Tab-separated table of C-alpha atoms in Angstrom:
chain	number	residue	atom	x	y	z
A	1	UNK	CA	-52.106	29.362	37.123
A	2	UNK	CA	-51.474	27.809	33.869
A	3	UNK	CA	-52.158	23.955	32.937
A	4	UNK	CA	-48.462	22.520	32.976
A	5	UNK	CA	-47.903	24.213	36.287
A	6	UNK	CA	-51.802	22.824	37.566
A	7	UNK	CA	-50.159	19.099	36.635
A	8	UNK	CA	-46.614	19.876	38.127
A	9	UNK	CA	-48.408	20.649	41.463
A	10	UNK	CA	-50.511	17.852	41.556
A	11	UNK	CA	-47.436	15.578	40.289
A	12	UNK	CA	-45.326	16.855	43.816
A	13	UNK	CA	-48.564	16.364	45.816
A	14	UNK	CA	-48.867	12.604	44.462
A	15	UNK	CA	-44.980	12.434	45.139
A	16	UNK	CA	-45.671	13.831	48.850
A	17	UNK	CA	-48.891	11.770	49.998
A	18	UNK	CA	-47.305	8.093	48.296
A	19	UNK	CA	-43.999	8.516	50.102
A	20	UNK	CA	-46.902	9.375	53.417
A	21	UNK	CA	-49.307	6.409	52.541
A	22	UNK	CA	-45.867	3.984	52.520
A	23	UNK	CA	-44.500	5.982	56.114
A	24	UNK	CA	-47.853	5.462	57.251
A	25	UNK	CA	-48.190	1.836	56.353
A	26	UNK	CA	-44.228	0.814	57.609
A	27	UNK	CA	-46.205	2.346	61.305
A	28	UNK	CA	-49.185	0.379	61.347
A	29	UNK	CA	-51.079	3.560	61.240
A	30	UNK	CA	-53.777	2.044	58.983
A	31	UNK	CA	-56.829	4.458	58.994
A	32	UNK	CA	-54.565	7.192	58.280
A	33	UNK	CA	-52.871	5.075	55.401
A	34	UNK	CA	-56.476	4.656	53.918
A	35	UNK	CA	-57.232	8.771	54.453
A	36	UNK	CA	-53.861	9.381	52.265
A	37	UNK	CA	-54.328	6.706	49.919
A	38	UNK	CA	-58.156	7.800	49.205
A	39	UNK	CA	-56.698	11.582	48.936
A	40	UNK	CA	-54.295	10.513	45.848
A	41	UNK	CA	-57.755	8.503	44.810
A	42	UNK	CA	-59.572	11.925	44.506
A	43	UNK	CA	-57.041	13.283	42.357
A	44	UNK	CA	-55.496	10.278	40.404
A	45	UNK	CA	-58.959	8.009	40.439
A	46	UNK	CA	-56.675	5.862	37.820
A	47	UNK	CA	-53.602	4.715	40.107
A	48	UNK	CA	-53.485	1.261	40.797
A	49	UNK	CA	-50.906	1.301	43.102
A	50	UNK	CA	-52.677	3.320	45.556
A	51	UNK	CA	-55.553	1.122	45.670
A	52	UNK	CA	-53.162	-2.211	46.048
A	53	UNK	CA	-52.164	0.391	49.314
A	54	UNK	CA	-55.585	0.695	50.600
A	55	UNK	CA	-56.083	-2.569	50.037
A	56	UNK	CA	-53.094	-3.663	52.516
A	57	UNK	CA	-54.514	-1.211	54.408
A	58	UNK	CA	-58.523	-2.633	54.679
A	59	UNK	CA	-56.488	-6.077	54.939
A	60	UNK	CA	-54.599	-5.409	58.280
A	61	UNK	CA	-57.919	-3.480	59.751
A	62	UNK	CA	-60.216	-7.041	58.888
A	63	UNK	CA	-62.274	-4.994	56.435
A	64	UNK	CA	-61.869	-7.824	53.529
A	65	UNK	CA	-64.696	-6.871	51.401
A	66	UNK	CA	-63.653	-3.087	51.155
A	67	UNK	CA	-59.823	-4.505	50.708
A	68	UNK	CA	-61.342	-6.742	47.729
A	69	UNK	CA	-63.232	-3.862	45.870
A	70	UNK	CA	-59.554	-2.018	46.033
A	71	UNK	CA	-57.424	-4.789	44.725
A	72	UNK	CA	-60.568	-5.038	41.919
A	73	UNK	CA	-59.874	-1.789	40.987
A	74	UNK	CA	-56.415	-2.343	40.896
A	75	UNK	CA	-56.903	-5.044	38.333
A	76	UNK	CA	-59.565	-2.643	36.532
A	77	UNK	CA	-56.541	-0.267	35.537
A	78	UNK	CA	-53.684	-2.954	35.502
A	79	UNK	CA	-54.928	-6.714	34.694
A	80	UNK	CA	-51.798	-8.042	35.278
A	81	UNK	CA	-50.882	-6.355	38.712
A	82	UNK	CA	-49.763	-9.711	40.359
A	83	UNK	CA	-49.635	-8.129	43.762
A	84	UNK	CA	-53.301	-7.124	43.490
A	85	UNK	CA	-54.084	-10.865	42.334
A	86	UNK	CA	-51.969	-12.484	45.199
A	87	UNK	CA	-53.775	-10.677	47.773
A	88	UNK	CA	-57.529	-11.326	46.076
A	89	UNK	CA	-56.673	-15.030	45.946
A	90	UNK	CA	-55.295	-14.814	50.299
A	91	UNK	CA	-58.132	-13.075	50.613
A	92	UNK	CA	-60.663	-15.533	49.125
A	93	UNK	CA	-59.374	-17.746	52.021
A	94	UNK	CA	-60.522	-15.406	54.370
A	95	UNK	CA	-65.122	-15.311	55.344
A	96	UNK	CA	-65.022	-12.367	57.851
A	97	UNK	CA	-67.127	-13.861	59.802
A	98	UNK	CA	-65.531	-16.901	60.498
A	99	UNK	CA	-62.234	-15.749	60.995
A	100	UNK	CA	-60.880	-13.875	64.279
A	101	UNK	CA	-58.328	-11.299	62.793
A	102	UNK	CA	-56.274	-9.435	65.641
A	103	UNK	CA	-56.120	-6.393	63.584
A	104	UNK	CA	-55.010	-4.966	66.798
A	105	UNK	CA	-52.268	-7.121	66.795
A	106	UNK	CA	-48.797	-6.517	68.045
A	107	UNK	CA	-46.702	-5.567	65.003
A	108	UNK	CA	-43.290	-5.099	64.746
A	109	UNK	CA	-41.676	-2.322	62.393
A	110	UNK	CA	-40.167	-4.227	59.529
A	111	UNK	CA	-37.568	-1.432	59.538
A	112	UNK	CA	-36.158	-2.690	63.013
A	113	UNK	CA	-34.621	-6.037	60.729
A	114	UNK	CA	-31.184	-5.235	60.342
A	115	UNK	CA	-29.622	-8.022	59.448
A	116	UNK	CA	-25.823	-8.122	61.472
A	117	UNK	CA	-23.522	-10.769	60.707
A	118	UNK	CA	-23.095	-13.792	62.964
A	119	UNK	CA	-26.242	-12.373	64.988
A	120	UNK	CA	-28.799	-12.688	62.921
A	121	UNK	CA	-29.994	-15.220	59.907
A	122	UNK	CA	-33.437	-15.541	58.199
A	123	UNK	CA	-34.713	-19.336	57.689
A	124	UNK	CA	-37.671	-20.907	55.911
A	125	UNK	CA	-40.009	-22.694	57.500
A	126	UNK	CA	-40.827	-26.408	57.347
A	127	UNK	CA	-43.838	-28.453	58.496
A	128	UNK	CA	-46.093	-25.529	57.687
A	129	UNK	CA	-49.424	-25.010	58.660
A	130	UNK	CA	-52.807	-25.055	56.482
A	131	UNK	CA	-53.303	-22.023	54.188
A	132	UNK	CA	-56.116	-21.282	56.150
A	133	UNK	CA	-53.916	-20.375	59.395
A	134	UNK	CA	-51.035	-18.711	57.264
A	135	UNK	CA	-53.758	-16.376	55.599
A	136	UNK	CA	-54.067	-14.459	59.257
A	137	UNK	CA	-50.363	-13.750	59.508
A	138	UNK	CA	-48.866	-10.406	58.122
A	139	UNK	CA	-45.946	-9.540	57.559
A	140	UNK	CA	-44.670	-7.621	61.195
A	141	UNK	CA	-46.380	-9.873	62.991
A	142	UNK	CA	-45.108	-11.060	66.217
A	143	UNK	CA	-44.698	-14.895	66.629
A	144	UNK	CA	-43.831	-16.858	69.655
A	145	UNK	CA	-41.345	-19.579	69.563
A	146	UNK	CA	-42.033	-22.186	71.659
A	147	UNK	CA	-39.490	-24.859	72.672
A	148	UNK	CA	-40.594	-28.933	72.889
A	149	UNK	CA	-38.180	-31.803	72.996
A	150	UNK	CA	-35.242	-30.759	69.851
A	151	UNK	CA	-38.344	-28.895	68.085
A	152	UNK	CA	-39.035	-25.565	67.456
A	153	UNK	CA	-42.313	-24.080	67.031
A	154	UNK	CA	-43.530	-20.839	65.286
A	155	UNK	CA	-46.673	-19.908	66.702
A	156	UNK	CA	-49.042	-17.134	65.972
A	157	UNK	CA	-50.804	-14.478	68.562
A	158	UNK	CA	-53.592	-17.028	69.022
A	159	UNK	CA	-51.286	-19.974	69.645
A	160	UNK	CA	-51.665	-21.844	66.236
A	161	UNK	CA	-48.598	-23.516	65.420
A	162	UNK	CA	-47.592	-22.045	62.014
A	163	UNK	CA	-44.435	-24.080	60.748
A	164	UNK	CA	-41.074	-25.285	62.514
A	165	UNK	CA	-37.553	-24.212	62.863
A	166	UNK	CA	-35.335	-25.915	60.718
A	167	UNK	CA	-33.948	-29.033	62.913
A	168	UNK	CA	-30.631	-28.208	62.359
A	169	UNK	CA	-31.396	-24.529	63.098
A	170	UNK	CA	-33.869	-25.302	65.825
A	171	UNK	CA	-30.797	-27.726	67.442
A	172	UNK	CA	-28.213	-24.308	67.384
A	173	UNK	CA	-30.931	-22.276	69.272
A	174	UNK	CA	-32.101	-24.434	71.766
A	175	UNK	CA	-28.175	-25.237	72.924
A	176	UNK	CA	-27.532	-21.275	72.906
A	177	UNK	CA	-31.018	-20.659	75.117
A	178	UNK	CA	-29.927	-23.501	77.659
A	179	UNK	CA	-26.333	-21.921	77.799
């Protein structure tokens, strides 16, 4: 086997377990996303973007300090990787012990978002919560809407309000759910 057909190989294999790690990750299937990620580690111990990957990945399990020492190395090979800095600085918010994670959470597959005209609309936010409630909620995370007076509520899996509908928004829903 000769050198350039040693890197071609190992180029298709990084190809292969990236487009795995990202399948894995759009699942929820965590451990195995930090099995495939530490696999490309072993032969690419220089690719920042697989350790921003683990790092999602120790995020979502509640293993901060192991999801901090990834996005560290991510900034070790790219200082200016400003996903790896946005998730140190949520995750600076975070104390494991203090905070009750429900890494076994109910997540939806972000995949299963189509938008379809006329059924469907995103919306911000408004009246948001503290940083230190919005730093437990991923993205695919189920929320509960609840429903008081002409107000909408976004809450999260432990019942923390985490913003409102907008009131014109809120108004449109609650006269559809009444009928």
């Amino acid at each position: 086997m000769t050198q350039a057909q040693s890197s071609e190989e190992k180029a298709q294999l990084k190809v292969q377990w990236t487009r795995l790690a990202i399948d894995q990750a759009l699942a929820n299937q965590w451990e195995e996303a930090i099995t495939t990620n530490r696999n490309i580690l072993n032969i690419f111990p220089n690719e920042p973007e697989a350790y921003n990957r683990l790092g999602k990945a120790y995020s979502e399990l509640g293993r901060y300090s192991e999801a901090r020492q990834a996005y560290n190395q991510t900034l070790k090979y790219n200082p200016n990787n400003s996903i790896a800095k946005k998730n140190l600085d949520r995750l600076s918010m975070l104390q494991e012990e203090l905070v009750t994670t429900h890494a076994g959470a109910e997540r939806i597959d972000p995949r299963l978002f189509i938008e379809e005209t006329g059924k469907t609309g995103t919306s911000d936010l408004i009246n948001i919560a503290p940083t230190s409630i919005l730093a437990r909620v991923g993205v695919g995370d189920k929320v509960q809407l609840h429903v008081s007076g002409h107000t909408i509520f976004a809450r999260n899996a432990a019942g923390e309000d985490i913003g409102q509908l907008e009131p014109r928004l809120a108004n449109r829903l609650i006269n559809f759910m009444e009928g």
